[in-house]
PDB file of C-alpha atoms in Angstrom:
ATOM      1  CA  GLN K   1      94.347-144.398   8.212  1.00 88.00           C
ATOM      2  CA  VAL K   2      93.989-143.207   4.816  1.00 91.00           C
ATOM      3  CA  GLU K   3      93.972-145.588   1.533  1.00 94.00           C
ATOM      4  CA  LEU K   4      95.717-144.526  -1.878  1.00 96.00           C
ATOM      5  CA  MET K   5      94.346-145.678  -5.354  1.00 94.00           C
ATOM      6  CA  GLU K   6      95.982-144.690  -8.390  1.00 94.00           C
ATOM      7  CA  THR K   7      94.803-144.944 -11.904  1.00 94.00           C
ATOM      8  CA  GLY K   8      95.752-143.907 -15.564  1.00 94.00           C
ATOM      9  CA  GLY K   9      99.363-144.952 -16.089  1.00 92.00           C
ATOM     10  CA  GLY K  10      99.977-146.568 -19.486  1.00 96.00           C
ATOM     11  CA  LEU K  11     102.537-146.398 -22.769  1.00 97.00           C
ATOM     12  CA  VAL K  12     102.805-142.993 -24.535  1.00 97.00           C
ATOM     13  CA  GLN K  13     104.752-142.018 -27.345  1.00 97.00           C
ATOM     14  CA  PRO K  14     107.128-138.880 -26.712  1.00 97.00           C
ATOM     15  CA  GLY K  15     105.243-135.912 -27.107  1.00 97.00           C
ATOM     16  CA  GLY K  16     101.965-137.369 -26.117  1.00 97.00           C
ATOM     17  CA  SER K  17      99.959-136.955 -22.742  1.00 97.00           C
ATOM     18  CA  LEU K  18      98.533-139.091 -20.006  1.00 97.00           C
ATOM     19  CA  ARG K  19      96.541-137.990 -17.037  1.00 98.00           C
ATOM     20  CA  LEU K  20      97.178-139.583 -13.291  1.00 98.00           C
ATOM     21  CA  SER K  21      94.280-139.724 -10.969  1.00 97.00           C
ATOM     22  CA  CYS K  22      94.759-140.940  -7.334  1.00 97.00           C
ATOM     23  CA  THR K  23      91.840-141.498  -4.822  1.00 96.00           C
ATOM     24  CA  ALA K  24      92.093-140.801  -1.099  1.00 95.00           C
ATOM     25  CA  THR K  25      89.541-142.389   1.265  1.00 93.00           C
ATOM     26  CA  GLY K  26      89.677-142.756   5.347  1.00 89.00           C
ATOM     27  CA  ARG K  27      90.959-139.786   7.358  1.00 85.00           C
ATOM     28  CA  LEU K  28      90.211-137.369   4.998  1.00 85.00           C
ATOM     29  CA  PHE K  29      90.160-134.261   7.231  1.00 83.00           C
ATOM     30  CA  ASP K  30      93.826-134.904   8.362  1.00 85.00           C
ATOM     31  CA  ILE K  31      95.230-134.753   4.748  1.00 88.00           C
ATOM     32  CA  TYR K  32      97.246-131.583   4.249  1.00 92.00           C
ATOM     33  CA  VAL K  33      99.444-132.608   1.254  1.00 95.00           C
ATOM     34  CA  MET K  34      98.453-134.104  -1.779  1.00 96.00           C
ATOM     35  CA  GLY K  35     101.038-135.267  -4.285  1.00 97.00           C
ATOM     36  CA  TRP K  36     102.967-137.335  -7.258  1.00 98.00           C
ATOM     37  CA  TYR K  37     106.557-138.805  -6.873  1.00 98.00           C
ATOM     38  CA  ARG K  38     107.984-141.145  -9.278  1.00 98.00           C
ATOM     39  CA  GLN K  39     110.830-143.999  -9.027  1.00 98.00           C
ATOM     40  CA  VAL K  40     112.904-145.825 -11.664  1.00 97.00           C
ATOM     41  CA  PRO K  41     115.158-148.850 -10.789  1.00 93.00           C
ATOM     42  CA  GLY K  42     118.047-148.466  -9.150  1.00 95.00           C
ATOM     43  CA  LYS K  43     117.476-144.495  -8.086  1.00 96.00           C
ATOM     44  CA  GLN K  44     115.780-143.028  -5.328  1.00 96.00           C
ATOM     45  CA  ARG K  45     111.902-141.670  -5.668  1.00 97.00           C
ATOM     46  CA  GLU K  46     111.733-138.453  -6.329  1.00 97.00           C
ATOM     47  CA  LEU K  47     109.236-135.639  -5.755  1.00 98.00           C
ATOM     48  CA  VAL K  48     107.147-134.681  -9.283  1.00 98.00           C
ATOM     49  CA  ALA K  49     104.607-132.631  -7.879  1.00 98.00           C
ATOM     50  CA  THR K  50     102.581-131.577  -4.959  1.00 98.00           C
ATOM     51  CA  ILE K  51      99.533-129.508  -3.707  1.00 97.00           C
ATOM     52  CA  ASN K  52      98.230-128.906  -0.487  1.00 93.00           C
ATOM     53  CA  THR K  53      94.967-127.426   1.141  1.00 91.00           C
ATOM     54  CA  GLY K  54      95.767-123.918   0.312  1.00 90.00           C
ATOM     55  CA  ASP K  55      96.364-125.080  -3.282  1.00 90.00           C
ATOM     56  CA  ARG K  56      99.963-124.298  -3.288  1.00 95.00           C
ATOM     57  CA  GLU K  57     101.665-125.998  -5.872  1.00 97.00           C
ATOM     58  CA  ILE K  58     104.951-127.621  -5.689  1.00 98.00           C
ATOM     59  CA  TYR K  59     106.958-129.098  -9.035  1.00 98.00           C
ATOM     60  CA  ALA K  60     110.078-130.823  -9.978  1.00 98.00           C
ATOM     61  CA  ASP K  61     112.043-128.349 -12.043  1.00 97.00           C
ATOM     62  CA  SER K  62     112.104-131.724 -14.877  1.00 97.00           C
ATOM     63  CA  VAL K  63     108.606-131.301 -15.210  1.00 98.00           C
ATOM     64  CA  LYS K  64     107.594-127.430 -14.898  1.00 97.00           C
ATOM     65  CA  GLY K  65     105.641-126.161 -17.822  1.00 97.00           C
ATOM     66  CA  ARG K  66     104.804-129.834 -18.744  1.00 98.00           C
ATOM     67  CA  PHE K  67     102.929-131.315 -15.957  1.00 98.00           C
ATOM     68  CA  SER K  68     100.083-129.768 -13.687  1.00 98.00           C
ATOM     69  CA  ILE K  69      98.493-131.206 -10.171  1.00 98.00           C
ATOM     70  CA  SER K  70      95.369-130.053  -8.973  1.00 96.00           C
ATOM     71  CA  ARG K  71      93.099-131.807  -6.199  1.00 95.00           C
ATOM     72  CA  GLU K  72      89.428-131.889  -5.742  1.00 92.00           C
ATOM     73  CA  SER K  73      87.669-132.711  -2.141  1.00 88.00           C
ATOM     74  CA  ALA K  74      84.099-134.625  -1.758  1.00 83.00           C
ATOM     75  CA  SER K  75      82.514-135.821   1.783  1.00 81.00           C
ATOM     76  CA  ALA K  76      83.883-139.305   0.923  1.00 87.00           C
ATOM     77  CA  LYS K  77      86.608-139.162  -1.194  1.00 91.00           C
ATOM     78  CA  ASN K  78      89.595-136.693  -2.158  1.00 93.00           C
ATOM     79  CA  MET K  79      91.309-137.004  -5.284  1.00 95.00           C
ATOM     80  CA  VAL K  80      94.673-135.506  -7.159  1.00 97.00           C
ATOM     81  CA  PHE K  81      95.050-135.702 -10.624  1.00 98.00           C
ATOM     82  CA  LEU K  82      98.414-135.147 -12.273  1.00 98.00           C
ATOM     83  CA  ASN K  83      98.065-134.143 -16.034  1.00 98.00           C
ATOM     84  CA  MET K  84     101.345-134.993 -18.005  1.00 98.00           C
ATOM     85  CA  ASN K  85     101.840-133.444 -21.404  1.00 98.00           C
ATOM     86  CA  ASN K  86     104.740-133.574 -23.916  1.00 98.00           C
ATOM     87  CA  LEU K  87     106.053-136.423 -22.202  1.00 98.00           C
ATOM     88  CA  GLU K  88     109.756-137.392 -22.686  1.00 97.00           C
ATOM     89  CA  PRO K  89     111.364-141.176 -22.420  1.00 97.00           C
ATOM     90  CA  GLU K  90     113.067-139.716 -19.088  1.00 97.00           C
ATOM     91  CA  ASP K  91     109.471-139.393 -17.566  1.00 98.00           C
ATOM     92  CA  THR K  92     109.266-143.414 -17.940  1.00 98.00           C
ATOM     93  CA  ALA K  93     109.046-144.656 -14.200  1.00 98.00           C
ATOM     94  CA  VAL K  94     106.268-145.859 -11.653  1.00 98.00           C
ATOM     95  CA  TYR K  95     104.536-142.794 -10.329  1.00 98.00           C
ATOM     96  CA  TYR K  96     103.230-143.096  -6.842  1.00 98.00           C
ATOM     97  CA  CYS K  97     100.497-141.105  -5.040  1.00 97.00           C
ATOM     98  CA  ASN K  98     101.442-139.884  -1.551  1.00 97.00           C
ATOM     99  CA  VAL K  99      99.372-137.914   0.889  1.00 96.00           C
ATOM    100  CA  VAL K 100     100.854-136.023   4.185  1.00 95.00           C
ATOM    101  CA  SER K 101      99.118-135.579   7.316  1.00 91.00           C
ATOM    102  CA  TYR K 102      98.833-132.855   9.555  1.00 90.00           C
ATOM    103  CA  GLY K 103     100.777-134.851  11.764  1.00 87.00           C
ATOM    104  CA  ALA K 104     103.231-135.623   8.720  1.00 89.00           C
ATOM    105  CA  ARG K 105     102.335-139.260   8.517  1.00 91.00           C
ATOM    106  CA  GLN K 106     102.739-140.562   5.233  1.00 94.00           C
ATOM    107  CA  TYR K 107     100.817-142.719   2.937  1.00 95.00           C
ATOM    108  CA  TRP K 108     101.550-144.238  -0.133  1.00 96.00           C
ATOM    109  CA  GLY K 109      99.412-145.579  -3.319  1.00 96.00           C
ATOM    110  CA  GLN K 110     100.539-149.267  -4.937  1.00 96.00           C
ATOM    111  CA  GLY K 111     102.110-147.036  -8.230  1.00 96.00           C
ATOM    112  CA  THR K 112     101.467-147.267 -11.294  1.00 97.00           C
ATOM    113  CA  GLN K 113     103.781-147.596 -14.638  1.00 97.00           C
ATOM    114  CA  VAL K 114     104.110-144.880 -17.164  1.00 98.00           C
ATOM    115  CA  THR K 115     106.029-145.462 -19.744  1.00 98.00           C
ATOM    116  CA  VAL K 116     107.225-143.313 -22.790  1.00 98.00           C
ATOM    117  CA  SER K 117     108.382-145.338 -26.053  1.00 96.00           C
ATOM    118  CA  SER K 118     108.284-145.154 -29.698  1.00 94.00           C
TER     119      SER K 118
END
């Protein structure tokens, strides 16, 4: 089992920046991919960015050049970060931390709201 906790959401003006953090605890040795997804009401959850244990990064086209993902590993926890720059109103969503294990099991955080508005 892997437990996830996100922090860092909030309200920001267009053009602003936010940093999301996600802390993973539990079966850390089993973590293969860490990432972020987002969802707005009435739409499917969509991939924002992922990073695997080899530090290979994948981004949605809509965030390329504006968002960057990174991860840190420690003995008791792994962390994944999402640096979001030049935010647009279309980035408004609930952002979810996601972990995929080597056995292809998925874990989700509780979500954190990001609102981009003037």
